[in-house]
Tab-separated table of C-alpha atoms in Angstrom:
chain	number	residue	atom	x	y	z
A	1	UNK	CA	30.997	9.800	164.681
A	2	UNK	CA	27.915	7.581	165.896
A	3	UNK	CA	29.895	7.730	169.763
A	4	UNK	CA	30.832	11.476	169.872
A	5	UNK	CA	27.036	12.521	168.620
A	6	UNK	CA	26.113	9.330	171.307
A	7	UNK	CA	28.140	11.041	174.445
A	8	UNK	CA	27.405	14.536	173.369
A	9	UNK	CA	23.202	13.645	173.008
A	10	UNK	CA	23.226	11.742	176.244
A	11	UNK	CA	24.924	15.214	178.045
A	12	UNK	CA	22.293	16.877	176.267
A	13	UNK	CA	19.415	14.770	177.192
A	14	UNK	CA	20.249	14.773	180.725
A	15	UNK	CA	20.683	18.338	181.168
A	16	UNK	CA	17.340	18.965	178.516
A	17	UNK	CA	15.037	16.872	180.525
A	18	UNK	CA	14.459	16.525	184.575
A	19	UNK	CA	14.423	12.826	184.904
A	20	UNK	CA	14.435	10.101	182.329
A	21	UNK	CA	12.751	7.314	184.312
A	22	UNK	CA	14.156	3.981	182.935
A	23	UNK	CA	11.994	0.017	184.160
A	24	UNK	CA	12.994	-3.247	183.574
A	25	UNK	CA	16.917	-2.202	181.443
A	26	UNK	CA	17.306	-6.138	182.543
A	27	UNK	CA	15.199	-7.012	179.840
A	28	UNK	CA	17.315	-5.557	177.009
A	29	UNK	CA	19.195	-8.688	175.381
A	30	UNK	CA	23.082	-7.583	175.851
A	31	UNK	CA	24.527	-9.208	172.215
A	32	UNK	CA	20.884	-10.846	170.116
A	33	UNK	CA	20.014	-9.180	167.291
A	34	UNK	CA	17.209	-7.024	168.278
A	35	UNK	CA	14.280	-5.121	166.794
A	36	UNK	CA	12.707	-2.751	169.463
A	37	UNK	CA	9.405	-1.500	168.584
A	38	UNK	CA	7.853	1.562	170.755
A	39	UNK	CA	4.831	3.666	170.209
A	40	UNK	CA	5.920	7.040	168.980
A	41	UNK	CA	4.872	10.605	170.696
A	42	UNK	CA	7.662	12.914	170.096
A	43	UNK	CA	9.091	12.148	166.299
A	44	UNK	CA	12.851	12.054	166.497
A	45	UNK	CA	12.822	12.938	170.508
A	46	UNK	CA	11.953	9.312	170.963
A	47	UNK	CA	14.749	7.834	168.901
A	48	UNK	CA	17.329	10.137	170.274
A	49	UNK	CA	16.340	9.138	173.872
A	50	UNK	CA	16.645	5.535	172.833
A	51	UNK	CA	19.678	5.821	171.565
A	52	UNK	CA	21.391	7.364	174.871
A	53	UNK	CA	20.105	4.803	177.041
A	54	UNK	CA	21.135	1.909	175.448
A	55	UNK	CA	24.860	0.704	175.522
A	56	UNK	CA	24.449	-0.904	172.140
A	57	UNK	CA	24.548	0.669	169.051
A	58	UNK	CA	21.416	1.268	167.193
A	59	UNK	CA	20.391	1.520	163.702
A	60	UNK	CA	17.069	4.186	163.036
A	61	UNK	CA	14.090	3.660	160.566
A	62	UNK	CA	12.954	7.286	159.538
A	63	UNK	CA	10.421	8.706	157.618
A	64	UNK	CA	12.198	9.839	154.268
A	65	UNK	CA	11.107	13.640	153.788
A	66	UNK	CA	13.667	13.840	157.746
A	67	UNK	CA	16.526	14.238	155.173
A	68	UNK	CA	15.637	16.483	152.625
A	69	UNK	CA	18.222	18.971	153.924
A	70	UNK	CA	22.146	18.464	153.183
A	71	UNK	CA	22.577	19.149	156.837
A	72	UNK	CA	19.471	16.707	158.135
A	73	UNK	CA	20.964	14.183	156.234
A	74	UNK	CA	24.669	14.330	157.071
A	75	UNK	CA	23.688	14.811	160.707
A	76	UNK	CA	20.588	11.706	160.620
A	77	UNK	CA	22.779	9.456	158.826
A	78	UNK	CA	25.612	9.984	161.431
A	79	UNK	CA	23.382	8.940	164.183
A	80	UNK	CA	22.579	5.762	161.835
A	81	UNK	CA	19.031	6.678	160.642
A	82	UNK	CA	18.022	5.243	157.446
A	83	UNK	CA	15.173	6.469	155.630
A	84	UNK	CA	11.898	4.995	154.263
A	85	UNK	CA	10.320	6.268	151.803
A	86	UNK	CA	5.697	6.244	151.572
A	87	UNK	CA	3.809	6.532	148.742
A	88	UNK	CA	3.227	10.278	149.567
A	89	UNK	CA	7.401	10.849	148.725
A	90	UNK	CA	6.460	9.437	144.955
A	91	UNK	CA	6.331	6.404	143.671
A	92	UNK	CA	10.015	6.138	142.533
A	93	UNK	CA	11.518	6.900	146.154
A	94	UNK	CA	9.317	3.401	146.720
A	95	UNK	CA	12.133	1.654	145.022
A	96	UNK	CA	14.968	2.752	147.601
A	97	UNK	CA	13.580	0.990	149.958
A	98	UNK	CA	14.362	-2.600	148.753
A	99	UNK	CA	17.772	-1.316	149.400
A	100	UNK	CA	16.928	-0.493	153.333
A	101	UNK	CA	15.290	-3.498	154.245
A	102	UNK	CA	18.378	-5.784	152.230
A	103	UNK	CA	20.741	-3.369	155.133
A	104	UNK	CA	18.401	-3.997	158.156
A	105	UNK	CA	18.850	-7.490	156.942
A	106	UNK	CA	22.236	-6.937	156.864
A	107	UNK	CA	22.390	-5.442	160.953
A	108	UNK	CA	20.706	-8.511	162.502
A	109	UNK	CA	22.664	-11.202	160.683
A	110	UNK	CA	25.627	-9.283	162.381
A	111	UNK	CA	23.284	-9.143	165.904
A	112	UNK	CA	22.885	-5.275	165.409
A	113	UNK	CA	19.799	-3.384	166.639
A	114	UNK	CA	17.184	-1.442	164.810
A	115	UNK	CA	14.670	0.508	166.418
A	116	UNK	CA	11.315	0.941	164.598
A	117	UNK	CA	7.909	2.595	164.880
A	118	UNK	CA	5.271	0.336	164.190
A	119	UNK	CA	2.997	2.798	164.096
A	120	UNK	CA	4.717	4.663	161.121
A	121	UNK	CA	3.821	8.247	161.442
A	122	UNK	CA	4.196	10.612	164.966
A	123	UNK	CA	1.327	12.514	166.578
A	124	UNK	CA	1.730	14.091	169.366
A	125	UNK	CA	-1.113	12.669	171.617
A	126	UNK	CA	-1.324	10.029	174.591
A	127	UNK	CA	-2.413	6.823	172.498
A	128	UNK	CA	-1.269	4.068	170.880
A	129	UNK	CA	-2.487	4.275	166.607
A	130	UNK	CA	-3.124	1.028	164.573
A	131	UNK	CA	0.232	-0.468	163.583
A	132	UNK	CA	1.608	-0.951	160.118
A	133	UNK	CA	3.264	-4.009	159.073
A	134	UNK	CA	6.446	-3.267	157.548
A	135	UNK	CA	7.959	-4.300	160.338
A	136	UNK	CA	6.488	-7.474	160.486
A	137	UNK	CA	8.028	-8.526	157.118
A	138	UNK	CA	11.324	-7.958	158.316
A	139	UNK	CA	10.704	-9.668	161.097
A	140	UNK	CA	9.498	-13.015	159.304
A	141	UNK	CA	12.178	-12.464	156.089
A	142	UNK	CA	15.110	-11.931	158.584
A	143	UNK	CA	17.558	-15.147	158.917
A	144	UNK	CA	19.216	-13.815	161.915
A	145	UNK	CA	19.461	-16.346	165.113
A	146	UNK	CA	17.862	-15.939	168.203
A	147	UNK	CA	16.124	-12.621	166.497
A	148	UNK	CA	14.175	-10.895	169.487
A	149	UNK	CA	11.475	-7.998	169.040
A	150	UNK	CA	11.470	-6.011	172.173
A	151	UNK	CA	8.754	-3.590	172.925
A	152	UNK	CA	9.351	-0.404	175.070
A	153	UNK	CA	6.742	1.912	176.151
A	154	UNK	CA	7.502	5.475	176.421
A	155	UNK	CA	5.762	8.115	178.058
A	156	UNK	CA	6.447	12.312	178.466
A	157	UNK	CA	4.731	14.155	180.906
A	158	UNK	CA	4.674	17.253	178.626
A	159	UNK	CA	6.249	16.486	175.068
A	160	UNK	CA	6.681	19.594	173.934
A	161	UNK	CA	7.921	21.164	177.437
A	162	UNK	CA	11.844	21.969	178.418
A	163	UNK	CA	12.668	20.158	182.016
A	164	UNK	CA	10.257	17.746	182.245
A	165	UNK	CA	10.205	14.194	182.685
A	166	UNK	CA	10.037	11.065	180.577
A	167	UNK	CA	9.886	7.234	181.354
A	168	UNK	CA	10.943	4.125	179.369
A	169	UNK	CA	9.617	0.600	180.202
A	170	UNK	CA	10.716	-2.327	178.302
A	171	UNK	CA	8.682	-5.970	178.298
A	172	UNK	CA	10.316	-8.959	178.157
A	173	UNK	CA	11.512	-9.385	174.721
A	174	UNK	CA	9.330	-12.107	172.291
A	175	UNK	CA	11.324	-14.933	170.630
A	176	UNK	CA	10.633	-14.818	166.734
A	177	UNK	CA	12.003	-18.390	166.570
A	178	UNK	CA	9.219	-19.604	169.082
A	179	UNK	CA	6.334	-17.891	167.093
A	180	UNK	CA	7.676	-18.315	163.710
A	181	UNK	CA	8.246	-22.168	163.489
A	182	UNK	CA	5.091	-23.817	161.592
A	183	UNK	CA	2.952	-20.977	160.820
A	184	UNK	CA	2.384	-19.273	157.731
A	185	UNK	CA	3.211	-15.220	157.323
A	186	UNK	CA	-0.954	-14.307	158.081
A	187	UNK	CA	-1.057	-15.995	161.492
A	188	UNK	CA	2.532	-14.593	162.546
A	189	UNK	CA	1.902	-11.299	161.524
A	190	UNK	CA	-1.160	-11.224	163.090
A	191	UNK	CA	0.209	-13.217	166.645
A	192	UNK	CA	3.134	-10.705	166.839
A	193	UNK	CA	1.285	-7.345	165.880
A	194	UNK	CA	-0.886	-8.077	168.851
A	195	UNK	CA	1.966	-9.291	170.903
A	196	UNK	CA	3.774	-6.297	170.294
A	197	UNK	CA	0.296	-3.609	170.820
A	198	UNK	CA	-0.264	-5.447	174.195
A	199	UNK	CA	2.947	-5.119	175.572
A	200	UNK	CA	3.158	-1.547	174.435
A	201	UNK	CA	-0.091	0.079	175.298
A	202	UNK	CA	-0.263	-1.837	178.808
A	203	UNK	CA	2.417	0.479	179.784
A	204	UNK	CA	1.213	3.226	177.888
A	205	UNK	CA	-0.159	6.161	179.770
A	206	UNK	CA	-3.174	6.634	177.967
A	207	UNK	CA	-6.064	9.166	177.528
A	208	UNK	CA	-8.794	7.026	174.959
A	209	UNK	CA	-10.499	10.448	173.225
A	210	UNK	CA	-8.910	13.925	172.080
A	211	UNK	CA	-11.823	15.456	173.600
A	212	UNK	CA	-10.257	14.607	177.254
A	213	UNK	CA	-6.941	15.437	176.578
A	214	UNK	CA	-6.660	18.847	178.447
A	215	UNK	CA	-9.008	17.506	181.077
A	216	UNK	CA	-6.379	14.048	181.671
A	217	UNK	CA	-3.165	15.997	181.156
A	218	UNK	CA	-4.591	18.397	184.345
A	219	UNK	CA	-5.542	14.751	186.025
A	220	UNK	CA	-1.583	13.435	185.230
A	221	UNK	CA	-0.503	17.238	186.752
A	222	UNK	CA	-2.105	16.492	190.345
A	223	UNK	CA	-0.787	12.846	190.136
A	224	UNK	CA	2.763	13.728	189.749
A	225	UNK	CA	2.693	16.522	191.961
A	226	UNK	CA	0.873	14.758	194.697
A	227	UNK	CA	3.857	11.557	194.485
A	228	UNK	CA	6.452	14.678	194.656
A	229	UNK	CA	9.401	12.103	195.685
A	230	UNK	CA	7.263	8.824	194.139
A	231	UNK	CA	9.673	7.192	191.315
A	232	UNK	CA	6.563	5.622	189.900
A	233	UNK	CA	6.206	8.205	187.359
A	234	UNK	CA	4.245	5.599	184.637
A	235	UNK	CA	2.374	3.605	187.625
A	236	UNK	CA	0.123	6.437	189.045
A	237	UNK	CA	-0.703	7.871	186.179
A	238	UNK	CA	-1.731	4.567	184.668
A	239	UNK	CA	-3.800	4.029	187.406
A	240	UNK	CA	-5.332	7.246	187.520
A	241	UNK	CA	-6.078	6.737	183.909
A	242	UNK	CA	-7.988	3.553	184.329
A	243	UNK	CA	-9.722	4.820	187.183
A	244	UNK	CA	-11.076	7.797	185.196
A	245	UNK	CA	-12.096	5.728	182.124
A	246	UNK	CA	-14.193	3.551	185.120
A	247	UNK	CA	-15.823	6.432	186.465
A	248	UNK	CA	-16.552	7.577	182.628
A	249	UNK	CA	-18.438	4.810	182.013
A	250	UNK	CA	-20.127	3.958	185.208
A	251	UNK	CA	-20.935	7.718	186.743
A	252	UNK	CA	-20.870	10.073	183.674
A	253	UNK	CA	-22.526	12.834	185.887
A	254	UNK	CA	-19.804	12.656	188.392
A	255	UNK	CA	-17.108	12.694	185.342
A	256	UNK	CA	-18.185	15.689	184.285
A	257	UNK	CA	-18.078	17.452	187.571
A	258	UNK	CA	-14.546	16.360	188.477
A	259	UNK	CA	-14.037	17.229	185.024
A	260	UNK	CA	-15.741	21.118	185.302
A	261	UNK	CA	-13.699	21.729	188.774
A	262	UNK	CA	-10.865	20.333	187.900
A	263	UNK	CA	-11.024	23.071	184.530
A	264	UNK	CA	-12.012	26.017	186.847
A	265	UNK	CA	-8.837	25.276	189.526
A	266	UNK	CA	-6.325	24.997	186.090
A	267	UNK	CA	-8.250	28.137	184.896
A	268	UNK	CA	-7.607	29.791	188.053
A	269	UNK	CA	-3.654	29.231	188.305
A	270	UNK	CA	-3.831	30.242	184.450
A	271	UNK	CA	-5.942	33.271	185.522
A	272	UNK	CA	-2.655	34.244	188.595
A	273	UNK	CA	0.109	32.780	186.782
A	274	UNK	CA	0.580	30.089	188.829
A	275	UNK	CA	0.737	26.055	188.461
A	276	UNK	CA	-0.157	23.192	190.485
A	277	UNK	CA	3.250	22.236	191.883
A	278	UNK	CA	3.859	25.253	193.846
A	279	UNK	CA	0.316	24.836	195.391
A	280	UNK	CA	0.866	21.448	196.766
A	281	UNK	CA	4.898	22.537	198.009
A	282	UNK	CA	3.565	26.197	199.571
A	283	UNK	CA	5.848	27.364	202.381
A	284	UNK	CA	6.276	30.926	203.378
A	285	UNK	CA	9.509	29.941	205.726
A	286	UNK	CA	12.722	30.579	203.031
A	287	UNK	CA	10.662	31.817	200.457
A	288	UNK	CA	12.113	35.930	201.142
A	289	UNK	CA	15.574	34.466	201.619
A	290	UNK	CA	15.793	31.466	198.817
A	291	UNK	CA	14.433	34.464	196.229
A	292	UNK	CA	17.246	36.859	197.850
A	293	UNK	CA	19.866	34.540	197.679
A	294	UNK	CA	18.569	33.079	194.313
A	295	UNK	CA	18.688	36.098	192.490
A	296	UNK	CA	22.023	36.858	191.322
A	297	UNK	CA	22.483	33.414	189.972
A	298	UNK	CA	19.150	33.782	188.298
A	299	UNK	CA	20.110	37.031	186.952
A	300	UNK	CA	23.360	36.362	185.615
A	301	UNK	CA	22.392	33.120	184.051
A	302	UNK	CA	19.359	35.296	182.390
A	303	UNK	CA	21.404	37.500	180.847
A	304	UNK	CA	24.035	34.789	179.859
A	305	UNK	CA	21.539	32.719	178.474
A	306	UNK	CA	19.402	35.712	176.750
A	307	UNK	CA	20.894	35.697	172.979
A	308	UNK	CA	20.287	31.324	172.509
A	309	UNK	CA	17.043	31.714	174.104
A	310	UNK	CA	16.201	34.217	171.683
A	311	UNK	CA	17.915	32.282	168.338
A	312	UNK	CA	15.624	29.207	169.712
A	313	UNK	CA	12.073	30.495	170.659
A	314	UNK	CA	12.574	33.686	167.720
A	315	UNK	CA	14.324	32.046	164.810
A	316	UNK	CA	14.123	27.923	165.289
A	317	UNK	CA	10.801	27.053	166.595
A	318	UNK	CA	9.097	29.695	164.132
A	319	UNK	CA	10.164	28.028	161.412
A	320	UNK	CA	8.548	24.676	162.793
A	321	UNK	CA	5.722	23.372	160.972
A	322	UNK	CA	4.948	19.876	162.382
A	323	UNK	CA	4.637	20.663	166.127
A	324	UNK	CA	5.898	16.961	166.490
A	325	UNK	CA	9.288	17.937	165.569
A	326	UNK	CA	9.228	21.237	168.298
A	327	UNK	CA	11.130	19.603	171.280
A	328	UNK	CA	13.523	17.378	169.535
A	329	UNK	CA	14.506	20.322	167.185
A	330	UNK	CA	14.906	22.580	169.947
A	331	UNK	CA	17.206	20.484	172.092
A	332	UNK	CA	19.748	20.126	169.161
A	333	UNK	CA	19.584	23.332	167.939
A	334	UNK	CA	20.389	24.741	171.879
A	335	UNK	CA	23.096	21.706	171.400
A	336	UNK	CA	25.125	23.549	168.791
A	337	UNK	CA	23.929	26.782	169.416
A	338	UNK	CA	25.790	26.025	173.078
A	339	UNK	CA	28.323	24.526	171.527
A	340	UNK	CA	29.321	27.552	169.732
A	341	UNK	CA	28.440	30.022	172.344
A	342	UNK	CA	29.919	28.806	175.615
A	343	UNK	CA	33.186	28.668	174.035
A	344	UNK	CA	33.190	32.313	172.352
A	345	UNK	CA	32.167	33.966	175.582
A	346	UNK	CA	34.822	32.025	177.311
A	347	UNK	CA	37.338	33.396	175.033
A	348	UNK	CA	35.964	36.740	174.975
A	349	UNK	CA	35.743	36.790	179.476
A	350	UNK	CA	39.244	35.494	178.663
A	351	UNK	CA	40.773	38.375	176.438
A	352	UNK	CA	38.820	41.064	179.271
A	353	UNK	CA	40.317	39.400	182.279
A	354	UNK	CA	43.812	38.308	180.761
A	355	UNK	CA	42.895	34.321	181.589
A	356	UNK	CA	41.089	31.756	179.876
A	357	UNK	CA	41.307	29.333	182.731
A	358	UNK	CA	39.587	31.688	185.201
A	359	UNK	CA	37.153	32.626	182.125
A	360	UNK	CA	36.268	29.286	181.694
A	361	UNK	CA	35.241	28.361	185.389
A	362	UNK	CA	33.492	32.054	185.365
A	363	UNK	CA	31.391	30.660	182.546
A	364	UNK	CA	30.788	27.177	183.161
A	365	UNK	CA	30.384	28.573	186.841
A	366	UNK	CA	27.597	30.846	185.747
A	367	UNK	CA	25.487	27.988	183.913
A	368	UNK	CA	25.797	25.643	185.661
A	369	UNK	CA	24.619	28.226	188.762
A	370	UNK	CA	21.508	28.988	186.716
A	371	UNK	CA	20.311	25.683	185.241
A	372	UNK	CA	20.255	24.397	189.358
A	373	UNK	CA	18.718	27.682	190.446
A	374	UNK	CA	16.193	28.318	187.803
A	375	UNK	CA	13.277	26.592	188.596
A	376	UNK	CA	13.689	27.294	192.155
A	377	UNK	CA	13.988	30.700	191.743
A	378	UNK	CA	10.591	31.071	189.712
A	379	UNK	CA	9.374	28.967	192.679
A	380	UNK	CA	9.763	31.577	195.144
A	381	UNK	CA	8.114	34.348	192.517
A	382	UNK	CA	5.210	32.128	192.154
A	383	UNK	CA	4.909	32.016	196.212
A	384	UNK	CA	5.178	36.156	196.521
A	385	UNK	CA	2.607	36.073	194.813
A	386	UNK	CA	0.612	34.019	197.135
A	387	UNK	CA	1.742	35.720	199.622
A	388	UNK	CA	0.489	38.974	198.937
A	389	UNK	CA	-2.857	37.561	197.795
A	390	UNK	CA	-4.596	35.649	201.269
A	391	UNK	CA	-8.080	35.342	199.796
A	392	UNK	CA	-6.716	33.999	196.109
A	393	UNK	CA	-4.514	31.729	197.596
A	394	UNK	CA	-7.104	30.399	199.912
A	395	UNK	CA	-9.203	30.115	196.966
A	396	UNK	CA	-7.327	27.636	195.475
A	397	UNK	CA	-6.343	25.768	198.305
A	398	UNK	CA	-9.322	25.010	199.262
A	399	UNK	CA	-10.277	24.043	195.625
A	400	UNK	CA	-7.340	21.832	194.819
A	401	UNK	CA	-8.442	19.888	198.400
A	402	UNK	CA	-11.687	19.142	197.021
A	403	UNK	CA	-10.168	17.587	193.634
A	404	UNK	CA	-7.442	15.803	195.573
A	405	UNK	CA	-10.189	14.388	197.591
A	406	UNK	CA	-12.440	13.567	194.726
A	407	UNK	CA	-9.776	12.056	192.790
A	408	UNK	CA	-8.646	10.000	196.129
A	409	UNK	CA	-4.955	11.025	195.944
């Protein structure tokens, strides 16, 4: 079951996201037993992700109240989550989780895997919390040889967005058996916590206060649009990061004015319905004839795609509370949602047309048509607009040439 949910989430992932940017897969340990620690952004998005790209199996630490459906639990246990219980579940759910450390125990004396969030809760936000140390106990209590904790940084460029990107960067694993030998549980715990926070938030793309976020994530926008065909997705924003908490401290005056232009441009594309990336690729050459030719692939897919798209954004995401759990609900409820779908109006093309196989290529045809034309397509909207609008659109190029200046891109 763990294989078929495996295959069918890594499909999923790959057609749910743009590009998952993977660094340094050569310093995943093929057969150790292994406990990967990562910050965590996007609650079960992260653990779903991490289970597609390794080729080992791997075993899930979850918070407890993930399974308090009959259908969340059937469907986390399959994917081998195991839940932990916190004092806020009541004090007797406490006691289960003697019983889930003795089977983590359990996976590393066999040289299993278990992934783990050392920071124990998700928050959707672009820094790394202070770590709790249940890991860290079964770390030092674990018997298993060669027992390596591997830290992975991972980083979305808009968590809660369809088709967007996301990067995973793993360190070189740390040898329990190097730092354990001789030294009592206080000194190890505290060695490997910071071991393990170093590793992570050096590759983190981070933004240090919540009252920056909007004004960073529009920073991280130009940076990724400006490096169109860059595949250093975690590098430049890094260093666009650092450079920005420099300037904070040094030249607060001219912070704030990068800061105040850099709001008006954003405002600005708000204000047209626009967005940055269509700025920095404007071409009036094939926009006519991509948006002609476009079209009917956009518009059948639309209309094929019309009653999921409404079940997800109508039904499922309403009933959302956390907004951490918003894209990794999403993506498996469109996963069974499809999975139910595609097939009925394959067999319903099938019964109109008197053939299935014909139906099915229609179908498959038709989606497949869309999801490579989509983005495109609202491309060449996006640059009608400019088109019809010369003082607007000189506007804002003229204003994003100032910030890319300012922010020497």
């Amino acid at each position: 079951m763990y294989f078929f949910f495996y295959h069918l989430l890594k499909i999923t992932c790959k057609v749910y996201f743009k590009r998952i940017n993977i660094y340094h897969s050569e310093n995943i340990p093929a057969t150790d037993p292994l406990i990967i620690c990562g910050n965590h952004g996007n609650s079960f998005m992260d653990a779903i992700l991490m289970a597609v790209i390794f080729k080992r199996k791997l075993h899930f630490l979850a918070r407890a109240d993930a399974f308090n459906t009959p259908f969340k639990n059937w469907f986390l246990s399959k994917i081998n989550m195991m839940p932990i219980y916190r004092i806020r579940d009541g004090r007797e759910g406490l006691k289960n989780n003697d019983a889930i450390f003795d089977r983590c125990k359990e996976i590393l004396a066999k040289n299993g895997a278990i992934l783990i969030f050392p920071e124990g809760n998700c928050i959707v936000e672009k820094r790394l919390r202070e770590f709790k140390t249940g890991f860290v106990h079964l770390v030092y209590e674990s018997e298993a040889k060669n027992l390596k904790v591997l830290p992975v940084s991972i980083n979305y460029s808009h968590p809660h967005a369809f088709y967007t990107e996301v990067s995973f960067e793993f360190s070189t694993p740390i040898s329990v058996q190097e730092i354990k030998s001789d030294l009592k549980f206080i000194p190890f715990s505290k060695i490997l916590v910071e071991m393990v926070n170093q590793k992570i938030s050096g590759r983190m793309i981070t933004i240090p206060k919540p009252e920056d976020d909007e004004f960073y994530e529009q920073v991280f926008t130009l940076v990724r649009n400006e490096e169109l065909n860059d595949l250093k997705f975690t590098e430049n924003q890094i260093k666009k990061a650092n450079d920005l908490n420099q300037l904070k401290e040094g030249n607060r005056l001219l912070f704030n004015e990068i800061k105040n232009k850099i709001d008006y441009y954003f405002k600005l594309l708000y204000k047209y319905e626009l967005n940055d990336k269509v700025m920095k690729s404007y071409t009036n050459s094939d926009a006519k004839l991509s948006r002609t030719l476009l079209f009917p692939f956009y518009f059948l897919g639309y209309i094929f795609n019309y009653i999921p798209s409404f079940l997800i954004k109508n039904k499922i995401e309403k009933k959302i509370k956390e907004p951490q759990f918003l894209s990794a609900v999403r993506m498996v409820a469109g996963m069974f949602i499809y999975l139910i779908y595609i097939p009925l109006l394959m067999i319903f093309l099938g019964l109109l047309i008197g053939s299935q196989l014909m139906s099915a290529i229609i179908i498959i045809g038709i989606f497949v048509l869309y999801y490579l034309s989509f983005e495109k397509y609202k491309r060449c909207i996006q640059l009608k607009k400019l088109n019809f609008h010369s003082e607007m659109c000189q506007e804002l190029f003229t204003k994003r040439a100032e910030l890319i200046a300012l922010l020497n891109l």
